[in-house]
């Protein structure tokens, strides 16, 4: 006996493409899409299999986030200015960002 499952699980920083139903049967699948400024990691589909949703994906921010420890570990130094217009404790740095394919 194949079970029916309810709405698909939500995805942080993502949405389900199309209309979301209230019940899904074995073999039904939904497609997730990431919101603006996010990219999909993994397959964008979840499939209803014997009463549960199968599939893993996540939405990753396109923005580069790194802290001082990350920079220090990779020998990246800050470049900053000492003019009167600078904001206290503001450090400006340049990094080259490479785009990867998922």
Short mmCIF file of C-alpha atoms in Angstrom, two decimals, residues 21-101:
data_model
loop_
_atom_site.label_atom_id
_atom_site.label_comp_id
_atom_site.label_asym_id
_atom_site.label_seq_id
_atom_site.Cartn_x
_atom_site.Cartn_y
_atom_site.Cartn_z
CA UNK A 21 -0.99 20.89 -3.55
CA UNK A 22 -2.30 19.53 -0.26
CA UNK A 23 -1.74 15.84 -1.04
CA UNK A 24 0.76 14.00 -3.19
CA UNK A 25 0.91 10.37 -4.25
CA UNK A 26 3.84 8.02 -4.65
CA UNK A 27 6.00 9.15 -7.58
CA UNK A 28 4.78 12.77 -7.61
CA UNK A 29 7.56 15.31 -7.58
CA UNK A 30 8.00 19.03 -7.10
CA UNK A 31 10.68 21.40 -8.32
CA UNK A 32 12.34 23.94 -6.03
CA UNK A 33 13.87 27.23 -7.17
CA UNK A 34 16.14 29.54 -5.22
CA UNK A 35 15.26 33.15 -4.52
CA UNK A 36 17.20 36.04 -6.07
CA UNK A 37 20.87 36.18 -5.08
CA UNK A 38 20.96 32.44 -4.29
CA UNK A 39 22.06 29.44 -6.35
CA UNK A 40 20.89 25.83 -6.12
CA UNK A 41 23.20 23.15 -4.79
CA UNK A 42 21.98 19.66 -5.60
CA UNK A 43 19.10 18.35 -7.69
CA UNK A 44 16.12 20.78 -7.63
CA UNK A 45 13.50 18.01 -7.30
CA UNK A 46 11.94 16.18 -4.34
CA UNK A 47 9.91 13.03 -4.98
CA UNK A 48 7.08 11.54 -2.93
CA UNK A 49 8.22 8.01 -2.08
CA UNK A 50 6.08 5.81 0.18
CA UNK A 51 4.72 8.72 2.18
CA UNK A 52 7.84 10.85 2.54
CA UNK A 53 9.71 13.46 0.52
CA UNK A 54 13.03 12.27 -0.89
CA UNK A 55 15.64 14.68 -2.24
CA UNK A 56 18.22 17.08 -0.88
CA UNK A 57 19.13 20.50 -2.07
CA UNK A 58 19.94 23.88 -0.61
CA UNK A 59 20.16 27.47 -1.73
CA UNK A 60 23.56 29.07 -1.31
CA UNK A 61 24.13 32.80 -1.15
CA UNK A 62 25.93 34.28 -4.16
CA UNK A 63 27.51 36.78 -1.75
CA UNK A 64 30.98 35.96 -0.51
CA UNK A 65 31.07 35.79 3.28
CA UNK A 66 34.33 35.44 5.13
CA UNK A 67 35.56 36.52 8.51
CA UNK A 68 38.97 37.66 9.70
CA UNK A 69 40.00 34.09 10.59
CA UNK A 70 39.22 32.86 7.06
CA UNK A 71 41.26 35.68 5.55
CA UNK A 72 44.15 35.19 7.95
CA UNK A 73 44.28 31.44 7.28
CA UNK A 74 44.76 32.12 3.57
CA UNK A 75 47.25 34.98 4.09
CA UNK A 76 44.90 37.68 2.80
CA UNK A 77 45.73 41.13 4.19
CA UNK A 78 43.42 44.12 4.47
CA UNK A 79 44.04 47.27 2.47
CA UNK A 80 42.61 50.36 4.13
CA UNK A 81 42.82 54.12 4.10
CA UNK A 82 43.59 56.56 6.89
CA UNK A 83 41.73 59.57 5.48
CA UNK A 84 39.34 61.55 7.66
CA UNK A 85 36.37 60.23 5.67
CA UNK A 86 36.90 56.62 6.63
CA UNK A 87 34.41 54.96 8.92
CA UNK A 88 35.93 53.80 12.18
CA UNK A 89 36.89 50.10 12.05
CA UNK A 90 35.94 49.86 8.38
CA UNK A 91 38.39 47.82 6.37
CA UNK A 92 38.29 47.62 2.59
CA UNK A 93 39.86 44.66 0.88
CA UNK A 94 39.99 43.18 -2.58
CA UNK A 95 39.68 39.54 -3.48
CA UNK A 96 39.32 37.80 -6.78
CA UNK A 97 36.18 35.67 -6.82
CA UNK A 98 35.88 32.65 -9.06
CA UNK A 99 32.47 31.36 -10.11
CA UNK A 100 31.92 27.64 -9.76
CA UNK A 101 29.45 25.42 -11.54
#
